[in-house]
Amino acid sequence: MKETVYHLKKIFSFGKQYKWFFLLELLLSCIQISIGVLLPLFAAKQIVLVTNNEYHQLLLISVAICGIEIFNSLNNACIGKVCNVFRRGTMKNIQIELGIEILKIKQEDIEKYGTGTFIERLNHDTERITELFTKGIGYLARVFTYLGVFISVFVINRVVFLYYLIVALLLTFLYLIKTKKIGIQDVKYKKQKDRVSGFIGELVRGEKDIKILSAKKSFMNRLSTEITKQNDLQHVKRNLEVLYDIGIHFLTSILTLGLVILLIFLIQNEQLSVSLAVALFTYKTNIMTNFMENVSLLLNEVKDFNISSGRALSILENKAFHKEIFGTRHLEHLEGNFSFKNVSFSYKNYPVLNGMTFDIKAGQTVAFVGKSGAGKTTVFNLLGKLYDIENGEIWIDDINIKTLDEASIRDNITIISQNPYIFNMSIRDNFKLVKEDVKEEEIVEALKKSCLYSFVSTLPNGIDTVIGEGGTNLSGGQRQRLAIARAFVQKTKIILFDEATSALDNETQRDIQKAIDNLKGEYTIMIIAHRLSTIIHADRIMLVEDGKITAEGTHQELLSNNVVYQKLYENEITK
Ligand code: ADP
C-alpha cells in the first residue's frame, strides 16, 4: 500500500499538466459509480413492487432505469475520451524523461545490463504504468458499482447480507494471496523479457553481421533458448494462476451451496418470500463472480503498476543504475590542448591503460600507432568521458576533465569511430542533430571540405536524401567523411579519428586523407592509424604498447631509431 502511494505520487508528477482531465475522469467515474449503486436498488424496488402488485409505480421505475442507462453509456464514452488524454500525455512525459535519464547512464552500466533492459522500460513499462488510469479506474468503478448490489441485499435481508459479506471477505483474502504469489513470479518473468528484447534488438541491429558470419543458426538457437526460458517462466506464472482459479472456483461452488441452504432455511422459517429469495440468489453472480473478478483485476493492475513503476523509477531516481558525473566548470572557448598524466584504466577489472602519459598542443595532428588491443580507442573513450579513469589525470586546456561540465567536453570533442553511426534521417537532419539552426551553405561547405559533396549532389534529393537505417546505403568511407563533415559543422576543437581497419579503395582513402588535411591547423587532431602511409606527415606519431606510450617522434625519427616502428612500417610496405 505504502509502495503504491509512493509510486502514484511520483507518476502523477509527470501528468501535472493534465490534472484537470484526471479530475474530470474521477468526477465522471463517481457519477458512473453512483448510477451503478442506484440501479440495483431500483431493481430491488422493482421486485418489491411486483410482489405487492403495484404496476403503475413499476412502470415509472422501469422508464427511469431506461433513462439512467442511456445517460450512463454516454458518461462511459466521455470517461474513455478524457482518461485517454491524461494517459497519453503522462506516458509521453515519462517516456521523454526516461529517454533523457537513459542517455545519462554510464557506458559500463549500459553494457552490463544490455539494451533490452532499457528498451522494455521505455516502451512496455510506461504503457503498463498508465494502464492503471484507464483499465485500473474502470475496475475500481465496477468494484464500487457492485457495492450497490451489497446495499440492495442489505435492504432486502440482513442475514443474507452478512453471509455475502463473509463470502466476499474470504474470497478477497484468497485473491490477495494469489496476486502476491503471482507478483513474485512476474518480476522474474519481466527480467527474462528484458533479455529477450535485448536479443531481438541485436538481431535487427546486427542482421548484416549475422548473415555474413553465417551465424543465423547459432544466433537463432541462442534466441530460442532465451525465448524458451521466458515461456517457461510465463508457464509457471500461468500454472499458478490456474491453480488459484481452480481453488477459488471450488470454494465458490461450496459457498453457493451454502447460500441455497441458507435461503431455504429462511423461507421455511418465513423470514423470506420465495420471490425475494430468487432475487437474492440472482445477485450471487454479481457478488461472488463479477465483484471478485473486478477486485482481482484491480489488484493485478496495481501489482503491474507497482512492478513497472519500480522499474521506471529505478532509472529516474538513480536507484539501480549509475549516472555519468561531470564537474561544474564551463569553458566557453577551448584552445584544444590536452594531456594524459599517468592515467590508468581497466574495463571491469581488465587493465588496459597503465600509466599513459602524453601532451598534445592545440592545432597539432598527432597519430597513435600500435597493435590492436593496445588501448588506443580507450584513450578516445576516456577523452570523451564515456568512462571514468581510476588513477592519474586528464587535462583539457590545463583544466582537469573531472571539473568540467558535460557541454565543455562533449561540445568540443568529436570522436569519429571506424564505423560512425549515421541516423536514419535525411543528410540535412543528420547535420541538424549537431547544430539545430545549421544553414544550407554551411552543410554544402562542410560536405565539400570532407570530399563528399560530389557524391551527395548525385543523390536524387541532394542533402534531403534520407539515408537508410543506420546509414546503410553509405559505404564505410562515406560514413566517415559524413562524420568528418558533421565535425566541420559542429566546429569542435578536438577531433579524434579512428581510421577504418577495413581496406578502402585508393580513391576513398585519398578523399578521407584530403578531408583530414582540410581539418589540419584549425583543429587538434588525433588519428588512430592502421596504415602508416596515411600519417607520414603527422606532426607527431606515438607508439602505444600495453597501455603506454613507448616511443614518439616524427615518421622519419621513429623510422631511424625505433625497431618496433621500423617493423610495423616494413610489414606494411611488403604487404
Ligand atoms: P585498440 O584501439 O588499441 O585496438 P582498445 O582500446 O579498443 O584497443 O581495447 C583495449 C583492450 O580493452 C582490448 O583488449 C579490448 O578487448 C578491451 N576492451 C575494449 N572495450 C571494452 C569494453 N567496452 N569492455 C571490456 N573490454 C573492452
CSV table of C-alpha atoms in Angstrom, one decimal, residues 126-569:
chain,number,residue,atom,x,y,z
A,126,THR,CA,5.5,3.1,-19.4
A,127,GLU,CA,2.5,1.5,-21.2
A,128,ARG,CA,1.7,-0.7,-18.1
A,129,ILE,CA,2.1,2.2,-15.7
A,130,THR,CA,-0.5,4.4,-17.4
A,131,GLU,CA,-3.0,1.5,-17.8
A,132,LEU,CA,-3.8,1.9,-14.1
A,133,PHE,CA,-5.5,5.2,-15.1
A,134,THR,CA,-7.6,3.5,-17.8
A,135,LYS,CA,-8.3,-0.1,-17.1
A,136,GLY,CA,-7.5,0.3,-13.3
A,137,ILE,CA,-10.0,3.1,-12.8
A,138,GLY,CA,-12.6,1.1,-14.8
A,139,TYR,CA,-12.1,-1.9,-12.5
A,140,LEU,CA,-12.3,0.3,-9.4
A,141,ALA,CA,-15.5,1.9,-10.7
A,142,ARG,CA,-17.0,-1.5,-11.2
A,143,VAL,CA,-16.0,-2.7,-7.8
A,144,PHE,CA,-17.8,0.3,-6.3
A,145,THR,CA,-20.7,-0.3,-8.6
A,146,TYR,CA,-21.1,-3.9,-7.3
A,147,LEU,CA,-21.2,-2.4,-3.8
A,148,GLY,CA,-24.6,-1.2,-4.9
A,149,VAL,CA,-25.6,-4.8,-5.1
A,150,PHE,CA,-24.5,-5.3,-1.5
A,151,ILE,CA,-26.6,-2.3,-0.4
A,152,SER,CA,-29.7,-3.9,-2.2
A,153,VAL,CA,-29.1,-7.2,-0.4
A,154,PHE,CA,-28.8,-5.2,2.9
A,155,VAL,CA,-32.2,-3.6,2.2
A,156,ILE,CA,-33.8,-6.9,1.4
A,157,ASN,CA,-32.4,-9.2,4.1
A,158,ARG,CA,-29.7,-8.6,6.7
A,159,VAL,CA,-28.9,-12.3,7.3
A,160,VAL,CA,-28.2,-12.9,3.6
A,161,PHE,CA,-26.2,-9.7,3.5
A,162,LEU,CA,-24.0,-11.0,6.4
A,163,TYR,CA,-23.4,-14.2,4.5
A,164,TYR,CA,-22.5,-12.4,1.3
A,165,LEU,CA,-20.1,-10.1,3.3
A,166,ILE,CA,-18.3,-13.1,4.8
A,167,VAL,CA,-18.0,-14.7,1.4
A,168,ALA,CA,-16.6,-11.5,-0.2
A,169,LEU,CA,-14.0,-11.1,2.6
A,170,LEU,CA,-12.9,-14.7,2.3
A,171,LEU,CA,-12.6,-14.6,-1.5
A,172,THR,CA,-10.8,-11.2,-1.3
A,173,PHE,CA,-8.3,-12.7,1.0
A,174,LEU,CA,-7.7,-15.6,-1.4
A,175,TYR,CA,-7.3,-13.2,-4.4
A,176,LEU,CA,-4.8,-11.1,-2.3
A,177,ILE,CA,-2.6,-14.2,-1.8
A,178,LYS,CA,-2.9,-15.1,-5.5
A,179,THR,CA,-1.8,-11.6,-6.5
A,180,LYS,CA,1.2,-11.7,-4.2
A,181,LYS,CA,2.4,-15.1,-5.3
A,182,ILE,CA,2.0,-14.2,-9.0
A,183,GLY,CA,3.7,-10.9,-8.5
A,184,ILE,CA,6.9,-12.6,-7.3
A,185,GLN,CA,6.8,-14.8,-10.4
A,186,ASP,CA,6.1,-11.8,-12.6
A,187,VAL,CA,9.3,-10.0,-11.6
A,188,LYS,CA,11.4,-13.0,-12.8
A,189,TYR,CA,9.4,-13.2,-16.0
A,190,LYS,CA,9.9,-9.5,-16.8
A,191,LYS,CA,13.6,-9.7,-16.2
A,192,GLN,CA,13.8,-12.5,-18.7
A,193,LYS,CA,11.7,-10.5,-21.1
A,194,ASP,CA,14.3,-7.7,-20.9
A,195,ARG,CA,16.9,-10.3,-22.1
A,196,VAL,CA,14.8,-11.4,-25.0
A,197,SER,CA,14.2,-7.8,-26.0
A,198,GLY,CA,17.9,-7.2,-26.0
A,199,PHE,CA,18.5,-10.3,-28.2
A,200,ILE,CA,15.8,-9.2,-30.6
A,201,GLY,CA,17.4,-5.7,-30.7
A,202,GLU,CA,20.7,-7.4,-31.6
A,203,LEU,CA,19.0,-9.5,-34.3
A,204,VAL,CA,17.8,-6.4,-36.0
A,205,ARG,CA,20.8,-4.2,-35.5
A,206,GLY,CA,23.3,-6.9,-36.2
A,207,GLU,CA,21.4,-8.7,-39.0
A,208,LYS,CA,24.1,-7.9,-41.6
A,209,ASP,CA,26.9,-9.4,-39.5
A,210,ILE,CA,24.7,-12.4,-38.5
A,211,LYS,CA,24.3,-13.1,-42.2
A,212,ILE,CA,27.9,-12.5,-43.2
A,213,LEU,CA,29.2,-14.6,-40.2
A,214,SER,CA,26.8,-17.4,-41.3
A,215,ALA,CA,25.7,-17.2,-37.7
A,216,LYS,CA,21.9,-17.4,-38.4
A,217,LYS,CA,21.6,-20.9,-36.9
A,218,SER,CA,23.6,-20.3,-33.8
A,219,PHE,CA,22.1,-16.9,-33.2
A,220,MET,CA,18.6,-18.3,-33.6
A,221,ASN,CA,19.5,-21.2,-31.2
A,222,ARG,CA,20.5,-18.6,-28.6
A,223,LEU,CA,17.4,-16.6,-29.1
A,224,SER,CA,15.3,-19.8,-29.0
A,225,THR,CA,16.9,-20.7,-25.6
A,226,GLU,CA,16.1,-17.3,-24.2
A,227,ILE,CA,12.5,-17.3,-25.5
A,228,THR,CA,12.1,-20.8,-24.1
A,229,LYS,CA,13.2,-19.6,-20.7
A,230,GLN,CA,10.8,-16.7,-21.0
A,231,ASN,CA,8.0,-19.1,-21.9
A,232,ASP,CA,8.8,-21.4,-19.1
A,233,LEU,CA,8.6,-18.5,-16.6
A,234,GLN,CA,5.3,-17.4,-18.1
A,235,HIS,CA,4.1,-21.0,-17.9
A,236,VAL,CA,4.9,-21.2,-14.2
A,237,LYS,CA,3.0,-18.0,-13.8
A,238,ARG,CA,0.0,-19.3,-15.7
A,239,ASN,CA,0.1,-22.6,-13.8
A,240,LEU,CA,-0.1,-20.6,-10.5
A,241,GLU,CA,-3.0,-18.6,-11.8
A,242,VAL,CA,-4.9,-21.7,-13.0
A,243,LEU,CA,-4.2,-23.4,-9.6
A,244,TYR,CA,-5.6,-20.5,-7.6
A,245,ASP,CA,-8.5,-20.1,-10.0
A,246,ILE,CA,-9.5,-23.8,-9.6
A,247,GLY,CA,-9.3,-23.3,-5.8
A,248,ILE,CA,-11.4,-20.2,-5.9
A,249,HIS,CA,-14.0,-21.8,-8.1
A,250,PHE,CA,-14.1,-24.9,-5.9
A,251,LEU,CA,-14.7,-22.6,-2.9
A,252,THR,CA,-17.3,-20.5,-4.7
A,253,SER,CA,-19.3,-23.7,-5.6
A,254,ILE,CA,-19.4,-24.7,-1.9
A,255,LEU,CA,-20.3,-21.2,-0.8
A,256,THR,CA,-23.2,-21.2,-3.4
A,257,LEU,CA,-24.5,-24.4,-1.9
A,258,GLY,CA,-24.3,-22.8,1.5
A,259,LEU,CA,-26.3,-19.8,0.1
A,260,VAL,CA,-29.0,-22.1,-1.2
A,261,ILE,CA,-29.3,-23.9,2.1
A,262,LEU,CA,-29.5,-20.5,3.9
A,263,LEU,CA,-32.2,-19.3,1.6
A,264,ILE,CA,-34.3,-22.5,2.0
A,265,PHE,CA,-33.9,-22.2,5.8
A,266,LEU,CA,-35.1,-18.5,5.7
A,267,ILE,CA,-38.1,-19.4,3.5
A,268,GLN,CA,-39.0,-22.3,5.8
A,269,ASN,CA,-38.9,-20.0,8.8
A,270,GLU,CA,-41.0,-17.5,6.9
A,271,GLN,CA,-38.3,-14.8,7.1
A,272,LEU,CA,-38.1,-14.5,3.4
A,273,SER,CA,-40.6,-14.8,0.5
A,274,VAL,CA,-39.8,-17.2,-2.4
A,275,SER,CA,-39.7,-14.3,-4.9
A,276,LEU,CA,-37.2,-12.3,-2.8
A,277,ALA,CA,-35.1,-15.4,-2.3
A,278,VAL,CA,-34.9,-15.9,-6.1
A,279,ALA,CA,-33.9,-12.2,-6.4
A,280,LEU,CA,-31.2,-12.6,-3.7
A,281,PHE,CA,-29.9,-15.7,-5.4
A,282,THR,CA,-29.6,-13.9,-8.8
A,283,TYR,CA,-27.2,-11.4,-7.1
A,284,LYS,CA,-24.9,-14.3,-6.5
A,285,THR,CA,-23.1,-13.8,-9.9
A,286,ASN,CA,-22.6,-10.1,-9.2
A,287,ILE,CA,-21.2,-10.7,-5.7
A,288,MET,CA,-19.3,-13.9,-6.0
A,289,THR,CA,-18.1,-13.7,-9.6
A,290,ASN,CA,-18.3,-10.1,-11.1
A,291,PHE,CA,-17.4,-8.3,-7.9
A,292,MET,CA,-14.5,-10.6,-7.0
A,293,GLU,CA,-13.3,-10.7,-10.6
A,294,ASN,CA,-13.0,-7.0,-10.7
A,295,VAL,CA,-11.3,-6.9,-7.3
A,296,SER,CA,-8.8,-9.4,-8.7
A,297,LEU,CA,-8.3,-7.5,-11.9
A,298,LEU,CA,-7.8,-4.3,-9.9
A,299,LEU,CA,-5.2,-5.9,-7.6
A,300,ASN,CA,-3.5,-7.3,-10.7
A,301,GLU,CA,-3.4,-3.9,-12.3
A,302,VAL,CA,-2.0,-2.4,-9.1
A,303,LYS,CA,0.6,-5.1,-8.9
A,304,ASP,CA,1.7,-4.5,-12.6
A,305,PHE,CA,1.7,-0.7,-11.9
A,306,ASN,CA,4.0,-1.2,-8.9
A,307,ILE,CA,6.4,-3.5,-10.8
A,308,SER,CA,6.6,-1.2,-13.9
A,309,SER,CA,6.8,2.0,-11.8
A,310,GLY,CA,9.6,0.5,-9.8
A,311,ARG,CA,11.4,-0.4,-13.0
A,312,ALA,CA,11.0,3.0,-14.5
A,313,LEU,CA,11.7,4.9,-11.2
A,314,SER,CA,14.9,2.9,-10.8
A,315,ILE,CA,16.2,4.8,-13.8
A,316,LEU,CA,14.6,8.1,-13.0
A,317,GLU,CA,15.7,8.1,-9.3
A,318,ASN,CA,19.2,6.8,-9.9
A,319,LYS,CA,18.4,3.7,-7.8
A,320,ALA,CA,19.8,0.8,-9.9
A,321,PHE,CA,22.0,2.5,-12.5
A,322,HIS,CA,25.0,4.8,-12.2
A,323,LYS,CA,24.7,8.1,-14.0
A,324,GLU,CA,27.6,10.0,-15.6
A,325,ILE,CA,29.1,12.6,-13.2
A,326,PHE,CA,30.5,15.8,-14.5
A,327,GLY,CA,32.1,18.9,-12.9
A,328,THR,CA,30.5,22.3,-12.8
A,329,ARG,CA,33.2,24.4,-14.6
A,330,HIS,CA,32.1,25.6,-18.0
A,331,LEU,CA,34.5,26.6,-20.8
A,332,GLU,CA,33.0,28.8,-23.4
A,333,HIS,CA,36.1,28.7,-25.6
A,334,LEU,CA,38.5,25.9,-25.9
A,335,GLU,CA,42.1,26.2,-27.3
A,336,GLY,CA,42.3,22.4,-28.0
A,337,ASN,CA,45.4,21.4,-25.8
A,338,PHE,CA,45.1,18.1,-23.9
A,339,SER,CA,47.2,15.8,-22.0
A,340,PHE,CA,47.2,12.5,-20.1
A,341,LYS,CA,49.2,12.3,-16.9
A,342,ASN,CA,50.0,8.8,-15.7
A,343,VAL,CA,46.5,7.6,-16.5
A,344,SER,CA,45.4,4.0,-15.6
A,345,PHE,CA,42.1,2.4,-16.5
A,346,SER,CA,40.5,-1.0,-16.5
A,347,TYR,CA,37.3,-2.3,-18.1
A,348,LYS,CA,35.6,-4.4,-15.3
A,349,ASN,CA,38.9,-5.3,-13.7
A,350,TYR,CA,40.6,-5.9,-17.0
A,351,PRO,CA,43.6,-3.4,-17.0
A,352,VAL,CA,44.0,-1.6,-20.3
A,353,LEU,CA,45.9,1.7,-19.7
A,354,ASN,CA,48.9,1.5,-17.5
A,355,GLY,CA,50.4,4.9,-16.7
A,356,MET,CA,49.6,6.6,-20.0
A,357,THR,CA,51.3,10.0,-20.3
A,358,PHE,CA,51.4,12.4,-23.3
A,359,ASP,CA,50.8,16.0,-24.1
A,360,ILE,CA,49.2,17.5,-27.3
A,361,LYS,CA,49.3,21.1,-28.2
A,362,ALA,CA,46.3,22.9,-29.9
A,363,GLY,CA,46.3,22.7,-33.6
A,364,GLN,CA,48.7,19.6,-33.8
A,365,THR,CA,48.0,16.5,-35.7
A,366,VAL,CA,49.1,13.5,-33.8
A,367,ALA,CA,48.9,9.9,-34.7
A,368,PHE,CA,48.6,6.8,-32.5
A,369,VAL,CA,50.0,3.5,-33.8
A,370,GLY,CA,50.4,0.1,-32.2
A,371,LYS,CA,49.0,-3.4,-32.2
A,372,SER,CA,45.3,-4.0,-31.9
A,373,GLY,CA,44.2,-4.1,-28.3
A,374,ALA,CA,47.0,-1.8,-27.1
A,375,GLY,CA,44.5,0.7,-25.7
A,376,LYS,CA,44.3,3.4,-28.5
A,377,THR,CA,40.5,3.6,-28.7
A,378,THR,CA,40.3,3.6,-25.0
A,379,VAL,CA,42.2,6.9,-24.9
A,380,PHE,CA,39.4,8.3,-27.2
A,381,ASN,CA,36.7,7.0,-24.9
A,382,LEU,CA,38.3,8.5,-21.9
A,383,LEU,CA,38.8,11.9,-23.5
A,384,GLY,CA,35.1,11.8,-24.4
A,385,LYS,CA,34.4,10.9,-20.7
A,386,LEU,CA,32.5,7.8,-21.7
A,387,TYR,CA,34.3,6.1,-18.9
A,388,ASP,CA,36.0,7.4,-15.7
A,389,ILE,CA,39.7,6.8,-15.1
A,390,GLU,CA,41.0,5.1,-12.0
A,391,ASN,CA,44.3,6.9,-11.5
A,392,GLY,CA,46.1,9.8,-13.0
A,393,GLU,CA,44.6,12.9,-14.6
A,394,ILE,CA,43.3,14.0,-18.0
A,395,TRP,CA,43.7,17.7,-18.7
A,396,ILE,CA,42.0,19.8,-21.4
A,397,ASP,CA,43.5,23.3,-21.8
A,398,ASP,CA,45.2,22.9,-18.4
A,399,ILE,CA,41.9,22.1,-16.6
A,400,ASN,CA,41.3,18.7,-15.1
A,401,ILE,CA,38.5,17.0,-17.1
A,402,LYS,CA,36.8,16.0,-13.8
A,403,THR,CA,36.0,19.6,-13.1
A,404,LEU,CA,34.5,20.3,-16.5
A,405,ASP,CA,30.7,20.2,-17.2
A,406,GLU,CA,29.3,18.0,-19.9
A,407,ALA,CA,29.0,20.7,-22.6
A,408,SER,CA,32.6,21.8,-22.2
A,409,ILE,CA,33.7,18.3,-23.0
A,410,ARG,CA,31.1,16.9,-25.5
A,411,ASP,CA,30.6,20.2,-27.4
A,412,ASN,CA,34.3,20.4,-28.0
A,413,ILE,CA,35.3,16.8,-28.8
A,414,THR,CA,34.2,14.7,-31.8
A,415,ILE,CA,35.0,11.1,-32.0
A,416,ILE,CA,34.8,9.6,-35.5
A,417,SER,CA,34.8,5.9,-35.0
A,418,GLN,CA,35.7,3.3,-37.6
A,419,ASN,CA,32.0,2.9,-38.5
A,420,PRO,CA,30.3,6.0,-37.3
A,421,TYR,CA,26.6,5.8,-36.6
A,422,ILE,CA,24.6,7.8,-39.1
A,423,PHE,CA,21.0,8.4,-38.1
A,424,ASN,CA,18.1,7.1,-40.2
A,425,MET,CA,17.0,10.6,-41.5
A,426,SER,CA,18.0,13.0,-44.3
A,427,ILE,CA,21.6,14.2,-44.6
A,428,ARG,CA,20.3,17.7,-43.6
A,429,ASP,CA,18.7,16.3,-40.5
A,430,ASN,CA,21.8,14.5,-39.5
A,431,PHE,CA,23.6,17.9,-39.5
A,432,LYS,CA,20.7,19.5,-37.6
A,433,LEU,CA,21.2,17.0,-34.8
A,434,VAL,CA,24.6,18.6,-34.1
A,435,LYS,CA,23.5,22.2,-34.9
A,436,GLU,CA,19.8,22.9,-34.9
A,437,ASP,CA,20.0,26.1,-36.9
A,438,VAL,CA,22.5,24.9,-39.5
A,439,LYS,CA,22.3,26.7,-42.8
A,440,GLU,CA,22.3,25.0,-46.2
A,441,GLU,CA,25.6,26.8,-47.2
A,442,GLU,CA,27.3,25.5,-44.1
A,443,ILE,CA,26.3,22.0,-44.9
A,444,VAL,CA,27.5,22.3,-48.5
A,445,GLU,CA,30.8,23.8,-47.4
A,446,ALA,CA,31.3,21.0,-44.8
A,447,LEU,CA,30.5,18.3,-47.4
A,448,LYS,CA,32.9,19.9,-49.9
A,449,LYS,CA,35.7,20.1,-47.3
A,450,SER,CA,35.1,16.4,-46.4
A,451,CYS,CA,35.2,15.4,-50.1
A,452,LEU,CA,31.6,14.2,-50.1
A,453,TYR,CA,29.8,16.9,-51.9
A,454,SER,CA,30.3,15.4,-55.4
A,455,PHE,CA,28.6,12.2,-54.2
A,456,VAL,CA,25.8,13.9,-52.4
A,457,SER,CA,24.9,16.1,-55.4
A,458,THR,CA,24.3,12.9,-57.4
A,459,LEU,CA,21.7,11.7,-54.9
A,460,PRO,CA,18.0,12.2,-56.1
A,461,ASN,CA,17.2,14.7,-53.3
A,462,GLY,CA,20.7,16.0,-52.6
A,463,ILE,CA,21.1,16.9,-48.9
A,464,ASP,CA,17.5,16.0,-48.3
A,465,THR,CA,18.0,12.4,-49.3
A,466,VAL,CA,17.1,10.1,-46.4
A,467,ILE,CA,20.0,7.7,-45.7
A,468,GLY,CA,18.8,4.3,-44.7
A,469,GLU,CA,18.6,2.6,-41.3
A,470,GLY,CA,21.9,3.5,-39.6
A,471,GLY,CA,23.0,5.0,-42.9
A,472,THR,CA,23.4,1.6,-44.6
A,473,ASN,CA,23.2,2.9,-48.1
A,474,LEU,CA,26.5,4.7,-47.5
A,475,SER,CA,29.9,3.0,-47.7
A,476,GLY,CA,32.2,2.9,-44.7
A,477,GLY,CA,34.4,5.6,-46.2
A,478,GLN,CA,31.3,7.8,-47.0
A,479,ARG,CA,30.1,7.4,-43.4
A,480,GLN,CA,33.5,8.5,-42.1
A,481,ARG,CA,33.5,11.5,-44.4
A,482,LEU,CA,30.0,12.4,-43.4
A,483,ALA,CA,31.1,12.2,-39.7
A,484,ILE,CA,34.0,14.5,-40.6
A,485,ALA,CA,31.6,16.9,-42.2
A,486,ARG,CA,29.4,16.9,-39.1
A,487,ALA,CA,32.6,17.8,-37.1
A,488,PHE,CA,33.2,20.7,-39.5
A,489,VAL,CA,29.6,22.0,-38.8
A,490,GLN,CA,29.9,21.4,-35.1
A,491,LYS,CA,33.3,23.1,-35.0
A,492,THR,CA,34.5,21.0,-32.2
A,493,LYS,CA,38.1,22.0,-31.3
A,494,ILE,CA,39.3,18.4,-30.8
A,495,ILE,CA,38.7,15.7,-33.4
A,496,LEU,CA,39.6,12.1,-32.7
A,497,PHE,CA,39.6,9.9,-35.8
A,498,ASP,CA,39.8,6.2,-35.7
A,499,GLU,CA,40.9,5.2,-39.2
A,500,ALA,CA,38.9,2.3,-40.7
A,501,THR,CA,40.8,-1.0,-40.5
A,502,SER,CA,39.0,-2.4,-43.5
A,503,ALA,CA,40.8,-1.8,-46.8
A,504,LEU,CA,39.3,1.2,-48.5
A,505,ASP,CA,39.8,1.7,-52.2
A,506,ASN,CA,42.6,4.2,-53.1
A,507,GLU,CA,40.2,6.9,-54.2
A,508,THR,CA,38.2,6.8,-50.9
A,509,GLN,CA,41.4,6.7,-48.9
A,510,ARG,CA,42.7,9.7,-50.8
A,511,ASP,CA,39.4,11.5,-50.2
A,512,ILE,CA,39.5,10.8,-46.4
A,513,GLN,CA,43.1,11.9,-46.4
A,514,LYS,CA,42.1,15.2,-48.1
A,515,ALA,CA,39.2,15.7,-45.6
A,516,ILE,CA,41.6,15.3,-42.7
A,517,ASP,CA,44.2,17.6,-44.3
A,518,ASN,CA,41.4,20.2,-44.5
A,519,LEU,CA,40.9,19.9,-40.8
A,520,LYS,CA,44.6,20.4,-40.0
A,521,GLY,CA,45.8,23.5,-38.3
A,522,GLU,CA,42.4,24.7,-37.2
A,523,TYR,CA,41.6,21.7,-35.1
A,524,THR,CA,43.6,19.5,-32.8
A,525,ILE,CA,43.5,16.1,-34.4
A,526,MET,CA,44.4,12.7,-33.1
A,527,ILE,CA,44.3,9.8,-35.5
A,528,ILE,CA,44.4,6.1,-34.7
A,529,ALA,CA,46.3,4.9,-37.8
A,530,HIS,CA,46.0,1.4,-39.2
A,531,ARG,CA,48.1,2.3,-42.3
A,532,LEU,CA,51.3,4.2,-41.6
A,533,SER,CA,51.2,5.7,-45.1
A,534,THR,CA,48.3,7.9,-44.1
A,535,ILE,CA,50.2,9.5,-41.2
A,536,ILE,CA,53.6,10.1,-42.6
A,537,HIS,CA,53.0,13.9,-42.4
A,538,ALA,CA,51.6,14.0,-38.9
A,539,ASP,CA,53.3,16.4,-36.6
A,540,ARG,CA,54.0,13.6,-34.2
A,541,ILE,CA,53.5,9.9,-34.0
A,542,MET,CA,53.1,8.0,-30.7
A,543,LEU,CA,53.7,4.3,-30.4
A,544,VAL,CA,51.3,2.6,-28.0
A,545,GLU,CA,52.3,-0.7,-26.4
A,546,ASP,CA,50.4,-2.4,-23.5
A,547,GLY,CA,48.6,0.8,-22.5
A,548,LYS,CA,51.6,3.1,-22.5
A,549,ILE,CA,53.4,5.4,-24.9
A,550,THR,CA,56.7,3.7,-25.6
A,551,ALA,CA,58.1,6.0,-28.3
A,552,GLU,CA,57.3,9.2,-30.0
A,553,GLY,CA,58.6,11.4,-32.8
A,554,THR,CA,58.1,12.2,-36.5
A,555,HIS,CA,57.8,9.4,-39.0
A,556,GLN,CA,61.5,9.9,-40.0
A,557,GLU,CA,62.7,10.0,-36.4
A,558,LEU,CA,60.9,6.8,-35.4
A,559,LEU,CA,61.9,5.1,-38.6
A,560,SER,CA,65.6,5.7,-37.8
A,561,ASN,CA,65.5,5.0,-34.0
A,562,ASN,CA,62.7,2.7,-33.1
A,563,VAL,CA,62.8,-1.0,-34.0
A,564,VAL,CA,59.1,-1.7,-33.4
A,565,TYR,CA,58.1,1.1,-35.7
A,566,GLN,CA,60.5,0.0,-38.3
A,567,LYS,CA,59.0,-3.5,-38.2
A,568,LEU,CA,55.5,-2.1,-38.5
A,569,TYR,CA,56.5,0.0,-41.5
